[in-house]
Short mmCIF file of C-alpha atoms in Angstrom, two decimals:
data_model
loop_
_atom_site.label_atom_id
_atom_site.label_comp_id
_atom_site.label_asym_id
_atom_site.label_seq_id
_atom_site.Cartn_x
_atom_site.Cartn_y
_atom_site.Cartn_z
CA MET A 1 186.88 84.75 98.68
CA PHE A 2 186.84 83.37 102.23
CA ASP A 3 186.28 86.87 103.61
CA LEU A 4 183.34 87.38 101.27
CA VAL A 5 181.75 84.10 102.36
CA MET A 6 182.28 84.87 106.05
CA ALA A 7 180.81 88.35 105.65
CA LYS A 8 177.76 87.37 103.65
CA TYR A 9 176.80 83.72 104.41
CA ASN A 10 174.13 84.76 106.93
CA PHE A 11 172.27 86.67 104.24
CA TRP A 12 172.36 83.61 101.98
CA ILE A 13 170.81 81.46 104.70
CA TYR A 14 167.98 84.00 105.14
CA ILE A 15 167.39 83.93 101.38
CA VAL A 16 167.24 80.11 101.39
CA LEU A 17 164.63 80.27 104.22
CA MET A 18 162.62 82.81 102.19
CA MET A 19 162.79 80.54 99.12
CA ILE A 20 161.43 77.60 101.13
CA GLY A 21 158.46 79.68 102.27
CA PHE A 22 157.87 81.08 98.78
CA TYR A 23 157.91 77.61 97.22
CA ALA A 24 155.38 76.37 99.77
CA MET A 25 153.16 79.37 99.04
CA ILE A 26 152.97 78.91 95.28
CA ALA A 27 153.50 75.17 94.66
CA LYS A 28 151.83 73.30 97.55
CA ASN A 29 148.29 72.08 97.04
CA ASN A 30 147.01 72.07 100.63
CA LEU A 31 145.71 75.34 102.13
CA ILE A 32 147.21 74.74 105.61
CA LYS A 33 150.60 74.07 103.92
CA LYS A 34 150.27 77.41 102.15
CA ILE A 35 149.62 79.15 105.48
CA VAL A 36 152.71 77.40 106.96
CA GLY A 37 154.66 78.77 103.99
CA ILE A 38 153.41 82.30 104.66
CA ASN A 39 154.58 81.94 108.28
CA ILE A 40 158.07 80.79 107.23
CA PHE A 41 158.33 83.62 104.68
CA GLN A 42 157.39 86.34 107.20
CA THR A 43 159.78 84.92 109.83
CA ALA A 44 162.64 85.02 107.30
CA ILE A 45 161.91 88.66 106.48
CA ILE A 46 161.83 89.56 110.21
CA LEU A 47 165.14 87.68 110.68
CA PHE A 48 166.71 89.76 107.90
CA TYR A 49 165.57 93.02 109.52
CA ILE A 50 166.85 91.94 112.94
CA SER A 51 170.18 91.01 111.42
CA ILE A 52 170.81 94.47 109.91
CA SER A 53 170.52 95.95 113.38
CA PHE A 54 173.35 93.80 114.70
CA LYS A 55 176.74 95.36 115.46
CA ARG A 56 179.84 93.38 116.27
CA GLY A 57 180.98 93.93 119.84
CA ALA A 58 177.75 95.60 120.99
CA THR A 59 175.42 94.62 123.84
CA LEU A 60 171.68 94.68 124.40
CA PRO A 61 169.84 98.02 123.90
CA ILE A 62 169.29 98.48 127.67
CA LEU A 63 171.21 101.26 129.36
CA THR A 64 173.68 100.18 132.02
CA GLU A 65 173.65 101.63 135.51
CA SER A 66 176.62 103.91 134.95
CA ASP A 67 175.15 105.32 131.74
CA MET A 68 171.76 105.77 133.38
CA HIS A 69 172.78 107.98 136.30
CA GLY A 70 176.38 108.74 135.67
CA HIS A 71 177.72 111.72 133.80
CA THR A 72 179.66 109.68 131.25
CA THR A 73 178.90 110.25 127.58
CA ILE A 74 177.07 107.30 126.03
CA GLU A 75 179.16 105.26 123.61
CA ILE A 76 177.00 104.67 120.50
CA ALA A 77 178.89 101.58 119.29
CA GLN A 78 178.30 99.91 122.67
CA TYR A 79 174.56 99.43 122.14
CA LEU A 80 172.67 97.62 119.37
CA ASN A 81 170.44 99.55 116.98
CA PRO A 82 167.02 99.55 118.73
CA LEU A 83 164.84 100.82 115.87
CA PRO A 84 164.45 97.58 113.81
CA HIS A 85 163.59 95.71 117.03
CA VAL A 86 160.62 98.00 117.61
CA LEU A 87 159.37 97.77 114.04
CA MET A 88 159.65 93.97 114.01
CA LEU A 89 157.87 93.73 117.38
CA THR A 90 154.89 95.31 115.60
CA ALA A 91 155.33 93.03 112.58
CA ILE A 92 155.21 89.83 114.71
CA VAL A 93 151.89 90.82 116.26
CA VAL A 94 150.42 91.72 112.86
CA MET A 95 151.69 88.36 111.57
CA VAL A 96 149.64 86.49 114.17
CA ALA A 97 146.53 88.61 113.40
CA THR A 98 146.75 87.74 109.69
CA LEU A 99 147.34 84.08 110.62
CA GLY A 100 144.11 84.09 112.59
CA VAL A 101 142.08 85.54 109.72
CA ALA A 102 143.65 83.10 107.21
CA LEU A 103 142.81 80.10 109.40
CA ALA A 104 139.22 81.35 109.83
CA ILE A 105 138.83 81.53 106.02
CA ALA A 106 140.30 78.01 105.72
CA ILE A 107 137.73 76.70 108.23
CA LEU A 108 134.93 78.35 106.21
CA ILE A 109 136.21 76.75 102.97
CA TYR A 110 136.31 73.35 104.67
CA ARG A 111 132.71 73.79 105.89
CA LYS A 112 131.52 74.50 102.38
CA TYR A 113 133.59 72.08 100.24
CA HIS A 114 134.64 69.38 102.79
CA THR A 115 138.23 69.38 101.57
CA LEU A 116 141.39 71.48 101.90
CA GLU A 117 143.03 70.55 98.60
CA GLU A 118 143.15 73.39 96.14
CA ASP A 119 142.49 71.43 92.91
CA GLU A 120 139.48 69.64 94.37
CA ILE A 121 138.01 72.96 95.55
CA LEU A 122 138.51 74.44 92.08
CA LYS A 123 136.95 71.37 90.42
CA GLU A 124 133.93 71.55 92.74
CA ALA A 125 133.48 75.28 92.46
CA LYS A 126 133.01 75.14 88.66
CA MET B 1 178.90 85.70 118.74
CA THR B 2 180.09 82.11 118.65
CA ILE B 3 180.34 80.89 115.08
CA ALA B 4 179.84 77.21 115.92
CA PHE B 5 176.63 77.75 117.94
CA ASP B 6 175.42 80.05 115.18
CA ILE B 7 175.95 77.43 112.47
CA VAL B 8 174.25 74.70 114.52
CA LEU B 9 171.19 76.92 115.02
CA GLN B 10 171.03 77.81 111.32
CA VAL B 11 171.24 74.14 110.29
CA PHE B 12 168.43 73.25 112.75
CA ILE B 13 166.29 76.08 111.39
CA LEU B 14 166.78 74.96 107.81
CA ILE B 15 165.95 71.32 108.66
CA CYS B 16 162.81 72.40 110.51
CA ALA B 17 161.66 74.61 107.65
CA ILE B 18 162.16 71.89 105.05
CA ALA B 19 160.50 69.26 107.25
CA ALA B 20 157.49 71.51 107.99
CA ILE B 21 156.55 71.78 104.30
CA THR B 22 157.30 68.19 103.28
CA VAL B 23 155.59 66.14 106.03
CA ARG B 24 152.26 64.72 104.89
CA ASP B 25 150.53 64.79 108.29
CA LEU B 26 149.33 68.34 108.95
CA LEU B 27 149.49 68.06 112.77
CA SER B 28 153.17 67.01 112.55
CA SER B 29 153.81 69.90 110.17
CA VAL B 30 152.31 72.39 112.62
CA MET B 31 154.32 70.95 115.53
CA ILE B 32 157.55 71.23 113.52
CA LEU B 33 156.60 74.82 112.75
CA GLY B 34 156.40 75.46 116.49
CA ALA B 35 159.88 74.02 116.93
CA TYR B 36 161.06 76.25 114.07
CA SER B 37 159.65 79.28 115.87
CA PHE B 38 161.50 78.38 119.08
CA PHE B 39 164.79 77.92 117.23
CA MET B 40 164.22 81.28 115.55
CA CYS B 41 163.59 82.82 118.97
CA LEU B 42 166.90 81.37 120.22
CA MET B 43 168.67 82.91 117.25
CA TRP B 44 167.19 86.35 117.94
CA ALA B 45 168.10 86.13 121.60
CA GLN B 46 171.65 85.32 120.50
CA MET B 47 171.68 88.37 118.22
CA GLY B 48 170.71 90.56 121.19
CA ALA B 49 167.08 91.24 120.27
CA VAL B 50 165.62 89.99 123.59
CA ASP B 51 162.31 91.86 123.31
CA VAL B 52 161.63 90.43 119.89
CA ALA B 53 162.71 86.99 121.12
CA PHE B 54 160.27 86.76 123.97
CA THR B 55 157.47 88.23 121.89
CA GLU B 56 158.12 85.53 119.30
CA ALA B 57 158.24 82.80 121.94
CA SER B 58 154.92 83.79 123.52
CA VAL B 59 152.95 85.10 120.54
CA SER B 60 154.12 83.23 117.45
CA ALA B 61 155.25 79.90 118.92
CA GLY B 62 152.52 79.79 121.58
CA ILE B 63 149.37 81.41 120.26
CA GLY B 64 150.16 80.66 116.59
CA THR B 65 150.53 76.92 117.27
CA ILE B 66 147.32 76.92 119.34
CA LEU B 67 145.46 78.66 116.50
CA PHE B 68 146.77 76.10 114.00
CA ILE B 69 145.75 73.15 116.18
CA ALA B 70 142.29 74.63 116.76
CA ALA B 71 141.85 75.04 113.00
CA LEU B 72 143.05 71.47 112.42
CA MET B 73 140.53 70.15 114.96
CA LYS B 74 137.73 71.85 113.03
CA THR B 75 138.99 70.53 109.69
CA THR B 76 141.07 67.46 108.77
CA ARG B 77 144.68 66.52 109.42
CA ARG B 78 145.21 64.54 106.22
CA SER B 79 146.80 66.02 103.16
CA ARG B 80 148.09 64.74 99.83
CA ASP B 81 151.38 66.64 99.66
CA MET C 1 152.69 73.62 88.47
CA LYS C 2 155.40 72.33 90.81
CA ILE C 3 158.10 72.72 88.14
CA LEU C 4 156.93 76.25 87.35
CA GLY C 5 156.94 77.16 91.05
CA LEU C 6 160.44 75.74 91.46
CA ILE C 7 161.70 77.78 88.50
CA VAL C 8 160.15 81.03 89.81
CA THR C 9 161.55 80.39 93.30
CA MET C 10 165.06 79.69 91.94
CA VAL C 11 165.07 82.85 89.80
CA THR C 12 163.90 85.01 92.73
CA GLY C 13 166.50 83.48 95.03
CA ALA C 14 169.29 84.00 92.48
CA LEU C 15 168.34 87.66 91.99
CA LEU C 16 168.29 88.26 95.77
CA MET C 17 171.64 86.51 96.22
CA TYR C 18 173.09 88.76 93.51
CA GLY C 19 171.66 91.72 95.46
CA THR C 20 173.49 90.77 98.66
CA ALA C 21 176.80 91.73 96.99
CA ASP C 22 175.88 95.38 97.60
CA MET C 23 174.77 94.93 101.23
CA PRO C 24 177.14 96.09 103.96
CA ASP C 25 178.92 93.21 105.75
CA TRP C 26 177.02 91.27 108.40
CA GLY C 27 177.50 92.95 111.81
CA ASP C 28 179.23 96.06 110.47
CA PRO C 29 178.99 98.81 113.14
CA ASN C 30 179.30 101.58 110.53
CA SER C 31 176.62 100.42 108.10
CA PRO C 32 174.07 103.08 106.97
CA ALA C 33 171.23 101.52 108.97
CA ASN C 34 173.24 101.80 112.19
CA SER C 35 174.62 105.30 111.75
CA ARG C 36 171.82 107.66 110.76
CA ILE C 37 168.81 107.79 113.10
CA SER C 38 169.34 105.35 115.93
CA PRO C 39 172.21 107.23 117.71
CA ARG C 40 169.76 110.03 118.52
CA TYR C 41 167.46 107.57 120.29
CA ILE C 42 170.32 105.98 122.19
CA GLU C 43 171.69 109.35 123.36
CA LYS C 44 168.43 111.11 124.34
CA THR C 45 166.28 108.29 125.73
CA GLU C 46 167.57 108.65 129.29
CA ILE C 47 167.03 112.42 129.33
CA GLU C 48 163.64 112.42 127.65
CA THR C 49 161.91 109.31 128.98
CA ALA C 50 163.95 108.11 132.01
CA THR C 51 163.58 104.49 130.89
CA PRO C 52 166.65 102.22 130.73
CA ASN C 53 165.16 99.90 128.10
CA ILE C 54 165.50 101.74 124.81
CA VAL C 55 163.21 99.39 122.86
CA THR C 56 160.37 99.92 125.34
CA SER C 57 160.84 103.67 125.37
CA ILE C 58 160.63 103.88 121.58
CA LEU C 59 157.67 101.47 121.42
CA ALA C 60 155.48 103.15 124.01
CA ASP C 61 156.77 106.71 124.07
CA TYR C 62 158.22 107.95 120.81
CA ARG C 63 156.00 105.72 118.66
CA GLY C 64 152.93 105.51 120.86
CA TYR C 65 150.55 106.20 117.97
CA ASP C 66 152.16 103.37 116.04
CA THR C 67 151.31 100.96 118.87
CA LEU C 68 147.77 102.37 118.98
CA GLY C 69 147.41 101.57 115.28
CA GLU C 70 148.74 98.05 115.94
CA THR C 71 146.01 97.45 118.54
CA THR C 72 143.49 98.64 115.92
CA VAL C 73 144.82 95.99 113.54
CA ILE C 74 144.41 93.26 116.20
CA PHE C 75 140.91 94.48 117.02
CA THR C 76 139.94 94.37 113.33
CA ALA C 77 141.34 90.82 112.99
CA GLY C 78 139.43 89.63 116.06
CA VAL C 79 136.16 91.17 114.89
CA SER C 80 136.57 89.67 111.41
CA CYS C 81 137.28 86.24 112.89
CA ILE C 82 134.09 86.43 114.98
CA LEU C 83 132.05 87.59 111.98
CA LEU C 84 133.43 84.82 109.75
CA LEU C 85 133.10 81.94 112.18
CA ARG C 86 129.68 82.53 113.77
CA ARG C 87 126.95 80.01 112.98
CA ARG C 88 124.08 81.73 111.22
CA ARG C 89 120.70 80.87 112.68
CA LYS C 90 118.39 79.10 110.25
CA GLY C 91 115.30 81.04 109.19
#
């Protein structure tokens, strides 16, 4: 039981983070709070992907001097998995682009309805 | 990876996430979200993903917070929940 | 609405926590994600690109078109922000 908890408790913390963001997305009434929830959700997903690239006892994915020029064979277990890092680098930049568009739409809604609360907007839009 | 440092970082991240969605003042919420991004960046640096960590620190914690504050200046900082 | 949202969140979280039972252990060097494709990048990046940083060599060299598409996404987001936020002239 203790081994299971020690091997898996990181995943449970990522799932709790994702649940916080998901709850803010569907249950909060304010539009800016919903955008904050989207941000937390995406960060939790990126954290999960980074965590599956982690290897115990490995170092950064940057080749050392002896591996770079020497004639030694490269030890695979010595370096972290670099592929999820690259994909999540792209995902972070796309996250900020969607954040900008979402905030622009929120500003437009405030200009038209003079409020950011969802129920007031729905009442006024009828 | 040091277990104690790891657990302290995860507790801070959870506290920041819960505080960011429960605070009523929107400017405080956005500031706590910036702190959350920096703690997340520390955690990635500790996992060995240094490129992702400094991209997060500059893009998400820096430009994201600035975008949020600019949007709040154009709208209001009060909220009901 | 808040109660319904809480119920949906709890059900989703419980299903995902049940799903972690089949995940490989955290930090396992022999997990499937770490043993299929990435060893090829780690072995060949010095011969093919002469860059010590493996992440940079994949980002700008092996997956250069991916990065080009990413800049297209940022360009589209910037243009849509400008189009949404400009003040229309009256008349």
